[in-house]
Structures are given as structure tokens and as C-alpha cells.
PDB file of C-alpha atoms in Angstrom:
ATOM      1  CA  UNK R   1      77.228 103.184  94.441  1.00 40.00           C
ATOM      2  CA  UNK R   2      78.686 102.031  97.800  1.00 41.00           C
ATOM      3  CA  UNK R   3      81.896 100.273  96.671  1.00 44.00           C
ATOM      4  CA  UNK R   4      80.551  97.385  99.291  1.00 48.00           C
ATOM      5  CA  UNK R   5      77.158  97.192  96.781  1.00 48.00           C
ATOM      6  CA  UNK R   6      79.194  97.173  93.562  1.00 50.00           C
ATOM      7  CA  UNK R   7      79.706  93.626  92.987  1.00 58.00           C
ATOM      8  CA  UNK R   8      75.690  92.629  94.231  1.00 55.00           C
ATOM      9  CA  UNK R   9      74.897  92.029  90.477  1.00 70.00           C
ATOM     10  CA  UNK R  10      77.134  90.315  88.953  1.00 79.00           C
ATOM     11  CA  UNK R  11      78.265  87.580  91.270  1.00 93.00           C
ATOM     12  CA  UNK R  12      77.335  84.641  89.612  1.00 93.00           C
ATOM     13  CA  UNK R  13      79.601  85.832  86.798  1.00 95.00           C
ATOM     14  CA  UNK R  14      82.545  86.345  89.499  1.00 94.00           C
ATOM     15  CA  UNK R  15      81.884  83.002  90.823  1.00 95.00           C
ATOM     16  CA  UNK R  16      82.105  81.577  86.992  1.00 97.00           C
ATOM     17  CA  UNK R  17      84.734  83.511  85.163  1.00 97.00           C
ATOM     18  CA  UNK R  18      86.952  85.685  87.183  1.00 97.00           C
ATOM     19  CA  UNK R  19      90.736  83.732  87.477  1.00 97.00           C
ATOM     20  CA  UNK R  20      91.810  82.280  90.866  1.00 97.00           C
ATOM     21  CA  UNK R  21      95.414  82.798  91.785  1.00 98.00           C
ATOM     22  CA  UNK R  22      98.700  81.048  90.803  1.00 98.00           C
ATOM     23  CA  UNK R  23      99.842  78.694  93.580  1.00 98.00           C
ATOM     24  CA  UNK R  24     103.023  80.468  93.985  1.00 98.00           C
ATOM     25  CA  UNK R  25     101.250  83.113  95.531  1.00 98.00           C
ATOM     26  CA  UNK R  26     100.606  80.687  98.523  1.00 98.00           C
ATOM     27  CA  UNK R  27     104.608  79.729  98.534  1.00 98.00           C
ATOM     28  CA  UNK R  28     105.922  82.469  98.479  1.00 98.00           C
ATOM     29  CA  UNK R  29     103.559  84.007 101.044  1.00 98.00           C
ATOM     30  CA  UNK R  30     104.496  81.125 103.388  1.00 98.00           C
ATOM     31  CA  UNK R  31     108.082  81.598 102.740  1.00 98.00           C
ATOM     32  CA  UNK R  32     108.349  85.011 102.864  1.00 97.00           C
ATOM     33  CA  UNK R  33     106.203  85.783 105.902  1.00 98.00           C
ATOM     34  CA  UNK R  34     107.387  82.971 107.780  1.00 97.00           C
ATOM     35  CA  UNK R  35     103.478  81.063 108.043  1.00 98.00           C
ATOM     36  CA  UNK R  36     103.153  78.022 110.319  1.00 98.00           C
ATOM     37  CA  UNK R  37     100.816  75.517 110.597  1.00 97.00           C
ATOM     38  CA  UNK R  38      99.060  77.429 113.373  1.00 98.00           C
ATOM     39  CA  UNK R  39      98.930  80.927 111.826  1.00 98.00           C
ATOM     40  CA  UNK R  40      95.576  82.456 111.265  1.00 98.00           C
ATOM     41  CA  UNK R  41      94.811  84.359 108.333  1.00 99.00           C
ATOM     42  CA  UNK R  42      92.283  87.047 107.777  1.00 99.00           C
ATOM     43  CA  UNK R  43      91.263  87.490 104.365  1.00 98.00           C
ATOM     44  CA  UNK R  44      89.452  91.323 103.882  1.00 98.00           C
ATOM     45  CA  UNK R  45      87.291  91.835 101.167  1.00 97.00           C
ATOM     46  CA  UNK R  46      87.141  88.220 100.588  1.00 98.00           C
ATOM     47  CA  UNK R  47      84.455  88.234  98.004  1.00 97.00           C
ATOM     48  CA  UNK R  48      83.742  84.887  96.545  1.00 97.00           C
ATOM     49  CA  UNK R  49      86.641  82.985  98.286  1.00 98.00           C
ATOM     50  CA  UNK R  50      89.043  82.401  95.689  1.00 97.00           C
ATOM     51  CA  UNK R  51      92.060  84.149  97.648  1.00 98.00           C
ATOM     52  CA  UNK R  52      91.045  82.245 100.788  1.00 98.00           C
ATOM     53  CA  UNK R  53      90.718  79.149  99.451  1.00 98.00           C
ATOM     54  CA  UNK R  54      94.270  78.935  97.625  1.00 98.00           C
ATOM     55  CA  UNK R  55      95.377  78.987 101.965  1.00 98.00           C
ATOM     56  CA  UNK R  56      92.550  77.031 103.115  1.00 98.00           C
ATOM     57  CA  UNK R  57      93.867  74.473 100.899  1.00 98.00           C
ATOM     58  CA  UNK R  58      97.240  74.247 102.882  1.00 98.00           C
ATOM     59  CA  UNK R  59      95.587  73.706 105.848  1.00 98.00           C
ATOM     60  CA  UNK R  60      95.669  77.307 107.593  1.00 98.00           C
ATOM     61  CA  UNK R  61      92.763  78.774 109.277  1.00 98.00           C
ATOM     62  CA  UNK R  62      90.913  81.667 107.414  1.00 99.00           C
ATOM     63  CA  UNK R  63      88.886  84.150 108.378  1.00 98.00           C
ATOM     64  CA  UNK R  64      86.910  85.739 104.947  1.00 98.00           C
ATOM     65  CA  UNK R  65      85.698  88.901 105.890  1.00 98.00           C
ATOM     66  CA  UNK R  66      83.233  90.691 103.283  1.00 98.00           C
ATOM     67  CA  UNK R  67      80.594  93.143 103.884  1.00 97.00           C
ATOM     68  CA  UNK R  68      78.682  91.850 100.162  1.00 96.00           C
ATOM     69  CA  UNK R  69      75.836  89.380 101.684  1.00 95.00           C
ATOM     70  CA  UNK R  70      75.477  87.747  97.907  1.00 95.00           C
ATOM     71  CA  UNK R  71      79.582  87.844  97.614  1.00 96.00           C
ATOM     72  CA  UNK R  72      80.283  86.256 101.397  1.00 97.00           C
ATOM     73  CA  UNK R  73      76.979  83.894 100.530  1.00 97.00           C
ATOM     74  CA  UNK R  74      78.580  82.886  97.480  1.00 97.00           C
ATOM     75  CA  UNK R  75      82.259  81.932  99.202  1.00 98.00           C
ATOM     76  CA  UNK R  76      80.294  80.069 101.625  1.00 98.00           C
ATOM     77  CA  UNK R  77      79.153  77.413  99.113  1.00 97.00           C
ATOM     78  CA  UNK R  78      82.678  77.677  97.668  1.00 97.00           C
ATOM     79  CA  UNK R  79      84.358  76.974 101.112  1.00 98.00           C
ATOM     80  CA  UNK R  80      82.156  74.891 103.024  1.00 98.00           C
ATOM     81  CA  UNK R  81      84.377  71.787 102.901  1.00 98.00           C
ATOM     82  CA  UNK R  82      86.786  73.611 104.667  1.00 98.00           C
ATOM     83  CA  UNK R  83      86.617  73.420 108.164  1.00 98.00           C
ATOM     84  CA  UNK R  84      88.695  75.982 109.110  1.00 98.00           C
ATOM     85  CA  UNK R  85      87.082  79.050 107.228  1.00 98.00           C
ATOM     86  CA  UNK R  86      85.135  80.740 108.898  1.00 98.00           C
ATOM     87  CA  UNK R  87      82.938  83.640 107.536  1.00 98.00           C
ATOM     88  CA  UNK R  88      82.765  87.109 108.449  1.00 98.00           C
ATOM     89  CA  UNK R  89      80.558  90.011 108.096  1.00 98.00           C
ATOM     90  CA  UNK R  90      82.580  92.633 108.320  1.00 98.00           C
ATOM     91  CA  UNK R  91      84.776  95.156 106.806  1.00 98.00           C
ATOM     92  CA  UNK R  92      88.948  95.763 106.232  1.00 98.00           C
ATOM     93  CA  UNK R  93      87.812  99.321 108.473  1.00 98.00           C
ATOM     94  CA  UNK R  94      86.115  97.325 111.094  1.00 98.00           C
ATOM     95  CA  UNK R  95      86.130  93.775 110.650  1.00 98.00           C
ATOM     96  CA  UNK R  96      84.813  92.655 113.722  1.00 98.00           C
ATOM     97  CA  UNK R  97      87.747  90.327 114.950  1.00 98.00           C
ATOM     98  CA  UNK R  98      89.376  90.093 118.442  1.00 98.00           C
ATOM     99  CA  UNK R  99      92.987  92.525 118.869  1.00 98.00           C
ATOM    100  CA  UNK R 100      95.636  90.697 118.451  1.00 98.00           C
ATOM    101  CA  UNK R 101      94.159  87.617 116.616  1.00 98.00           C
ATOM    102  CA  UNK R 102      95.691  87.247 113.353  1.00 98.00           C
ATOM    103  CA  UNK R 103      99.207  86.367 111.721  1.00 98.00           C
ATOM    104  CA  UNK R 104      98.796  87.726 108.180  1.00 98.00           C
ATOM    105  CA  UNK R 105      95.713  90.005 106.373  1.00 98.00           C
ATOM    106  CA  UNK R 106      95.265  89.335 102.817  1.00 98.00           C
ATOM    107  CA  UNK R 107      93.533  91.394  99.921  1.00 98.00           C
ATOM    108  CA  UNK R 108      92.894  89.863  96.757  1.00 97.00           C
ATOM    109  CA  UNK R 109      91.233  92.227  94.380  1.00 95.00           C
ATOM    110  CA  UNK R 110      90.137  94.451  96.654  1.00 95.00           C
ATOM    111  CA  UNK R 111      92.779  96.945  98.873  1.00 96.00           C
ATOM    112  CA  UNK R 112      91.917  99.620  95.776  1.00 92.00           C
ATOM    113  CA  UNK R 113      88.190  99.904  97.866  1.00 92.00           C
ATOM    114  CA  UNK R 114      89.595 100.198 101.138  1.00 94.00           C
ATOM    115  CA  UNK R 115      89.692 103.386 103.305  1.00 93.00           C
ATOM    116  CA  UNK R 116      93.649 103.388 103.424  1.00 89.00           C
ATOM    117  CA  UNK R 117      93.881 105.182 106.791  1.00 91.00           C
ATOM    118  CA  UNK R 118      91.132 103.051 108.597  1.00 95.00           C
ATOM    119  CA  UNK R 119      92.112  99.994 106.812  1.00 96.00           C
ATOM    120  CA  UNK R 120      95.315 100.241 108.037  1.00 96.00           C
ATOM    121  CA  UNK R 121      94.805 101.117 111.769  1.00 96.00           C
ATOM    122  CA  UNK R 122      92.384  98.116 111.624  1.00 98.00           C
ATOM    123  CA  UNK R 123      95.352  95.432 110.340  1.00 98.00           C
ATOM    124  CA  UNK R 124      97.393  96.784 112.863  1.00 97.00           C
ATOM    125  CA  UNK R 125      94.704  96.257 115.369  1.00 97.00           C
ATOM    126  CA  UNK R 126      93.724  92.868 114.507  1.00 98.00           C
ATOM    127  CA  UNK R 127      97.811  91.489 113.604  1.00 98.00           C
ATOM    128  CA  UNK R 128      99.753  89.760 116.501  1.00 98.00           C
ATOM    129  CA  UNK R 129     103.279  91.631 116.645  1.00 96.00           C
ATOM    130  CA  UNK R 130     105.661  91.286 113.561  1.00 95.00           C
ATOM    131  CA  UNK R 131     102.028  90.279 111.414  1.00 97.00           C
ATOM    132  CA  UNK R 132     101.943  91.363 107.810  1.00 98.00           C
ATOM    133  CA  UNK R 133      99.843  92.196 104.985  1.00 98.00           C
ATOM    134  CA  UNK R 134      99.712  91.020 101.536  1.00 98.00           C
ATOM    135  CA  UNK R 135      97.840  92.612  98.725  1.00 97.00           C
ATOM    136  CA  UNK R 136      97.017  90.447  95.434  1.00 97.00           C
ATOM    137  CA  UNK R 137      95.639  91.317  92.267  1.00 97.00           C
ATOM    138  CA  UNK R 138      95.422  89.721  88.873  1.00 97.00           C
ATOM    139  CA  UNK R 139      96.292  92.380  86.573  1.00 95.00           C
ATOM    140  CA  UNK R 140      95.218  91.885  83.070  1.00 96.00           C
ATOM    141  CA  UNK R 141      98.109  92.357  80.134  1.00 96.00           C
ATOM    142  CA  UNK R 142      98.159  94.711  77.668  1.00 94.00           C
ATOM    143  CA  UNK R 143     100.321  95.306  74.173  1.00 90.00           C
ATOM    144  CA  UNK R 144     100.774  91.046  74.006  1.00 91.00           C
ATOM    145  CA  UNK R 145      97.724  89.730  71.192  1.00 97.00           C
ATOM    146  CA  UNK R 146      95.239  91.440  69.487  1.00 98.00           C
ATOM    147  CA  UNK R 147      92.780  90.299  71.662  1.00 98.00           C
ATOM    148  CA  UNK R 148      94.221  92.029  74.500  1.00 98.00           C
ATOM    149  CA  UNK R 149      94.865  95.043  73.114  1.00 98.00           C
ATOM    150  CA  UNK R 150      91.208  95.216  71.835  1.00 98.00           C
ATOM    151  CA  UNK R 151      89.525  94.210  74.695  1.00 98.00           C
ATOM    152  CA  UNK R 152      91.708  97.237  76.251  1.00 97.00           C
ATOM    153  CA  UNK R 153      90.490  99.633  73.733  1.00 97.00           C
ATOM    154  CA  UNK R 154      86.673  98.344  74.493  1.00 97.00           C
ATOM    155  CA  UNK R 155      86.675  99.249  78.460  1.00 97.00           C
ATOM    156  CA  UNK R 156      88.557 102.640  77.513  1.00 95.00           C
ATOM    157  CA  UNK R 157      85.638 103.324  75.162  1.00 96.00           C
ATOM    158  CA  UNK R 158      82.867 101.996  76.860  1.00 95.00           C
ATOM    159  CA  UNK R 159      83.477 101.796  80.208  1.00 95.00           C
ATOM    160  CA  UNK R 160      84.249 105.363  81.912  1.00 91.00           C
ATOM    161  CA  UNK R 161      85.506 104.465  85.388  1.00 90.00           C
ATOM    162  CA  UNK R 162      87.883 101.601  84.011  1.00 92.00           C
ATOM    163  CA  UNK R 163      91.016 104.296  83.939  1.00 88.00           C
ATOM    164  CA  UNK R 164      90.784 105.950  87.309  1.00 83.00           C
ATOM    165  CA  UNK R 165      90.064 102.109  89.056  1.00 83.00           C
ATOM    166  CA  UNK R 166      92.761 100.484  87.162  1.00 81.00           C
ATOM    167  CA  UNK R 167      95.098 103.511  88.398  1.00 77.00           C
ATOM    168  CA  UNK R 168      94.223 103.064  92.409  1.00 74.00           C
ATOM    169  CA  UNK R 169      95.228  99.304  91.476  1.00 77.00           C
ATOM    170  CA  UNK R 170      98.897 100.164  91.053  1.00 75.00           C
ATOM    171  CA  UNK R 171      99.817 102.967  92.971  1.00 86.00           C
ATOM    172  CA  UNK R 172     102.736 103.411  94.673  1.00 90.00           C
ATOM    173  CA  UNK R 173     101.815 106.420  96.865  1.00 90.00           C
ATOM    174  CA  UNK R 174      98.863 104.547  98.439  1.00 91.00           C
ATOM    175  CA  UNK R 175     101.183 101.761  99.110  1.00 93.00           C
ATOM    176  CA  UNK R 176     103.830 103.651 100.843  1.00 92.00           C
ATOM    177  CA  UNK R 177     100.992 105.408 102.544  1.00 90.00           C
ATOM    178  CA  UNK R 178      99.890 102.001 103.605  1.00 94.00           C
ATOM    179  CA  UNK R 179     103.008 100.330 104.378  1.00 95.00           C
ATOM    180  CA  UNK R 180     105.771 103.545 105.202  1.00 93.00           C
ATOM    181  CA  UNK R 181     107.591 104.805 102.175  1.00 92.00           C
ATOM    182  CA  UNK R 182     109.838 101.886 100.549  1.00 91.00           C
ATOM    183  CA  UNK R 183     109.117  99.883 102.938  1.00 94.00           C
ATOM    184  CA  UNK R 184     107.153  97.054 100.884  1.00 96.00           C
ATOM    185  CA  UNK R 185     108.404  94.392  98.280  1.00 96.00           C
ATOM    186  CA  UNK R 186     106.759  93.205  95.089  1.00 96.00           C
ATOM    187  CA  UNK R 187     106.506  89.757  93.151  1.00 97.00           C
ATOM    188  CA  UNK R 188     105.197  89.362  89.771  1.00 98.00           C
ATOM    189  CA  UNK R 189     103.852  86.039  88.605  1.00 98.00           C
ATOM    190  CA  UNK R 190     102.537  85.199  85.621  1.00 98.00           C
ATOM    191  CA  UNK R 191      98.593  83.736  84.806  1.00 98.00           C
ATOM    192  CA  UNK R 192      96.135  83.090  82.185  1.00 98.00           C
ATOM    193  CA  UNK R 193      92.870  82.540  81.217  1.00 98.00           C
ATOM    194  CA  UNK R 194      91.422  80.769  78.375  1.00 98.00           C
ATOM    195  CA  UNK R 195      87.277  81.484  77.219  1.00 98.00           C
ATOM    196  CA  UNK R 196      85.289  80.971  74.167  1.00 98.00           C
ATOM    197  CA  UNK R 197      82.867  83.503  73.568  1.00 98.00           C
ATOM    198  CA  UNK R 198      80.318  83.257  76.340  1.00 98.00           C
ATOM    199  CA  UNK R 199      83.083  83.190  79.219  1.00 98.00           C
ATOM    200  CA  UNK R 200      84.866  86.028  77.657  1.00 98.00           C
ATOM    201  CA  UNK R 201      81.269  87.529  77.778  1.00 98.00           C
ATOM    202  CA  UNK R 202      80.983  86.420  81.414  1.00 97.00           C
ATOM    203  CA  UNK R 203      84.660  88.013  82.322  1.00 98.00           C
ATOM    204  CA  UNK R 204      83.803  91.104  81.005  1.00 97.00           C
ATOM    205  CA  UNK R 205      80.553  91.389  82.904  1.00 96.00           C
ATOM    206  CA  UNK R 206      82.504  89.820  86.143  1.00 95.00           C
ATOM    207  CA  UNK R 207      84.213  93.810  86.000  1.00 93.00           C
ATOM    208  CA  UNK R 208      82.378  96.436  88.512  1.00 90.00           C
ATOM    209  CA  UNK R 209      83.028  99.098  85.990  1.00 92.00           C
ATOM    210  CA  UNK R 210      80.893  97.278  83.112  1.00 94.00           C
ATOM    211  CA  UNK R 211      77.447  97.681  82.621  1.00 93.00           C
ATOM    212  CA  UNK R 212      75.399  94.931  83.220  1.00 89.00           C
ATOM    213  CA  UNK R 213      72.716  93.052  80.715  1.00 93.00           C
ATOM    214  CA  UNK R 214      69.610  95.677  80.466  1.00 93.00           C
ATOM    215  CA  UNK R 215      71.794  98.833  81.702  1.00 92.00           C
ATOM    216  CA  UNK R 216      72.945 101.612  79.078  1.00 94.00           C
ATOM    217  CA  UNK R 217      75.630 100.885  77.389  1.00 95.00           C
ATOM    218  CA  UNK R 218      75.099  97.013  77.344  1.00 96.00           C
ATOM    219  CA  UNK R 219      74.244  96.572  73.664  1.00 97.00           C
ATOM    220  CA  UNK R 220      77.095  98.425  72.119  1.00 97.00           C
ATOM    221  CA  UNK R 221      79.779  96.975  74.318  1.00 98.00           C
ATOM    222  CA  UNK R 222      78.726  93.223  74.074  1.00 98.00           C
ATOM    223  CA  UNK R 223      78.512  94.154  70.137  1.00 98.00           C
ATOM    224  CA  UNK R 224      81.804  94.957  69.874  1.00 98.00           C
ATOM    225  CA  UNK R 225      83.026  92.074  72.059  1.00 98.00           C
ATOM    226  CA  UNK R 226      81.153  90.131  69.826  1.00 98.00           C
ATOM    227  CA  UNK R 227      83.411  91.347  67.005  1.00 98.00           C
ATOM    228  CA  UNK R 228      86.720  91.604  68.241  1.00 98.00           C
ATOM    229  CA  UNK R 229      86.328  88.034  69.732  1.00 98.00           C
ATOM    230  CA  UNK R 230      85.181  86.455  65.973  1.00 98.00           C
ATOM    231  CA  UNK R 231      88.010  88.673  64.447  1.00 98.00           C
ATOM    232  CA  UNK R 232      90.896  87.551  66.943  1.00 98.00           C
ATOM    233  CA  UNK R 233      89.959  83.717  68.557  1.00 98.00           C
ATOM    234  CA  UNK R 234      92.334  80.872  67.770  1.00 98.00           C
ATOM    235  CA  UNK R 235      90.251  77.372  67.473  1.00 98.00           C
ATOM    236  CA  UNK R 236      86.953  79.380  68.675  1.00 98.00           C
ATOM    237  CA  UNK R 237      89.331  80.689  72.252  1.00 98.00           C
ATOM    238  CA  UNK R 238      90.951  83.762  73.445  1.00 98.00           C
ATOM    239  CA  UNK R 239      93.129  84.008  75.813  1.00 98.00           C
ATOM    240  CA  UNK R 240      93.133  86.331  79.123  1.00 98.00           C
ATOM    241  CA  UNK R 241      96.628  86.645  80.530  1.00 98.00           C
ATOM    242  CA  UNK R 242      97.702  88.286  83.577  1.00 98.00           C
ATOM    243  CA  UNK R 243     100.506  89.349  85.580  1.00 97.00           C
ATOM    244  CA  UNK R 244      99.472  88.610  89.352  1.00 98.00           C
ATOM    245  CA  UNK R 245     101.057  91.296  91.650  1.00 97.00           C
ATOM    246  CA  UNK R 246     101.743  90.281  94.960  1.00 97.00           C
ATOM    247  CA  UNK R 247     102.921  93.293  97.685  1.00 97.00           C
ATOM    248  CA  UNK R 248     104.422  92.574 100.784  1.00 97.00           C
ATOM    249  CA  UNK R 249     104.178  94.327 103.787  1.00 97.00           C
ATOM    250  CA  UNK R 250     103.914  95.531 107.656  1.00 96.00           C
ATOM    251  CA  UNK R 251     101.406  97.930 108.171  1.00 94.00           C
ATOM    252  CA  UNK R 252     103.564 101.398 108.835  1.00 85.00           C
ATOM    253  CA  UNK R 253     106.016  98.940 109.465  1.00 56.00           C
ATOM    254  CA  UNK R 254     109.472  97.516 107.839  1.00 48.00           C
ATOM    255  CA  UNK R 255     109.666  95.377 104.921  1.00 42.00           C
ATOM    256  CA  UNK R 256     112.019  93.058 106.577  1.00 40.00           C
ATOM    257  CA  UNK R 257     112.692  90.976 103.313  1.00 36.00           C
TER     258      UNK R 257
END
């Protein structure tokens, strides 16, 4: 499956149950790439909005670039009140903007999809001199309830692609591949989640790598949610928690932090 097809199926469930972002992401973005009022922002692979929004919300122009017609449909509904968003059909390899237009790219959830070569070429295209990029993601904890650890066990069993996409997630080489070796910065901040059964249901579906209802698979790994959620929820809720990586950068350029 294209990776720009993967998510077609299970939107309503990313819409519903996948976790938005800590608003430190937004401050220390601001801060750290020196935003202004008047800086424009394009958001690649913006799925259903919920990077975009957490800057929309601040006032800043966004444009949400997403080649997904349900996914960019889906962050229209989301973002309408926002005047400044504007939605693109497009792609982080050829997103359609003007040269030159944009102070800052952002990638929540999604740089791990990306061509890294053309991807790159095309932020350097579309940023004004000095732009940068930032790459989110809300990465899910292991090793701290026994939740966590068994919902970790469940994907490794049931889901086969869940190693080799979680690895592409945090990987150094395609970041100094992206960025020039070293020349990047991390921030770790910390998030949570917390579903009864039928939204930790809906999370786990919300993942490209699980089946969905009426594929193979389905029955045995929604079984064995089923158990591990009666065995380990507090007060009928279980808790997701996350540490949100953010990764700051210029294109084959310096860090400058």
C-alpha cells in the first residue's frame, strides 16, 4: 500500500483517538526558531490537522499539505474556523507551493513516510533563507505500567510491520541525512492519554500497521486487547503516555541553537 493510501480507512478513528500535541511544542518552536507574527508555516503530511492547529491557534498562517483526500477532508472540518489555514493537496516531495514562501515546515507523525532526499530538496525549495524544519512525533512509552508494556507485547505479536515503522521513527542516520550530521537538536516533552475500553480500541485501530475491523488478524488482536485492558484498567481507564519528540533543524543546514 502507497504510504499516501495507508491512513484512507481508519480516519475517523484518527480524528477520535489519536493525541494532539503538548503546547510546549508551539513555545518552544516559536522561541527557538525565532517565529513572528507574520511567519508562514507549512505543515507536510498534515493529516487530520492536529499539528496545524496547535499554530493556527497562535495566530500564524498554515499551510496543511496532505496528499490523503479523506485525511486533508477531515482537517478541513477540524480547521475551518481558522482563517488562516489554508489546505493543500500536495506532497512533502512536491507540495505545490511558491519558492521561497515559507518560514518553518513542520511534520507531525509523518517525516518516517517521506522520500528523505526529495523531501528535503523540496523544504529547501519552498523555505525563505535561514527557514527551518521541525519534526514531531508522539512516541508511545514503554517499561512504565502493565498496560503499556502489554499493549507493546500485542503490536509485536500481532502486528508485523510495527518494529521496522517504529525504527524509521527514531533514527538518527535519516536525521543527519536530513539535516547534515549533528547538525539538529532534540526536545523531549512529556504527554498522555487516558481511554476506557472503546477509545483504547479506537487508538489501536487509529495505527497504520493494525488491521482493521473485518481484515485478518482483527479478531485475535481486539481479543487480547480485550483482556489485557480488563486485567490492567484503574476505575474502568488506562492510560496512554508518551514522550513527544520534537527535532530541530535546517535542511543540510546548521543547527544554530
Amino acid at each position: 500500500m502507497l504510504s499516501t493510501e495507508r491512513f484512507q480507512d481508519r480516519v475517523d478513528d484518527y480524528v477520535r483517538y489519536r493525541p494532539s500535541y503538548p503546547v510546549e511544542v508551539r513555545t518552544s518552536v516559536i522561541e527557538r526558531c525565532g517565529l513572528q507574527p507574520s511567519s508562514v508555516i507549512a505543515d507536510f503530511g498534515s493529516g487530520t490537522g492536529l499539528l496545524a492547529q496547535l499554530f493556527l491557534e497562535s495566530g500564524f498562517e498554515v499551510y496543511g499539505v496532505e496528499p490523503n483526500a479523506a485525511m486533508r477532508a477531515a482537517a478541513e472540518r477540524l480547521l475551518v474556523r481558522f482563517p488562516r489555514f489554508r489546505s493543500i493537496e500536495g506532497t512533502a516531495e512536491a507540495s505545490g507551493l511558491p519558492g521561497r514562501s515559507c518560514d518553518l515546515v513542520t511534520c507531525g507523525q509523518s517525516f518516517h513516510w517521506f522520500d528523505p532526499v526529495r523531501s528535503r530538496e523540496e523544504c529547501q525549495r519552498i523555505l525563505c533563507p535561514g527557514g527551518w524544519v521541525v519534526l514531531v512525533w508522539n512516541v508511545r512509552r514503554t517499561g512504565d505500567t502493565p498496560f503499556l508494556d502489554g499493549y507493546e507485547a500485542l503490536l509485536r505479536r500481532h502486528t508485523p510491520e510495527y518494529e521496522e515503522i517504529e525504527r524509521r521513527r527514531s533514527d538518527p542516520a535519516a536525521f543527519d541525512a536530513f539535516f547534515g550530521a549533528g547538525k539538529w537538536d532534540a526536545l523531549t516533552l512529556a504527554h498522555s492519554q487516558s481511554f476506557d475500553y472503546e477509545g483504547a480500541l479506537g487508538r489501536l485501530r487509529s495505527s497504520s500497521y493494525s488491521p482493521v475491523p473485518g481484515a485478518p488478524g482483527y479478531p485475535e488482536i481486539e481479543q487480547e486487547l480485550r483482556t489485557l485492558f480488563t486485567a490492567t484498567a484503574v476505575d474502568g481507564k488506562v492510560a496512554f503516555l508518551y514522550d513527544t519528540k520534537v527535532y530541530f533543524g535546517r535542511p543540510g543546514g546548521r543547527v544554530g541553537i
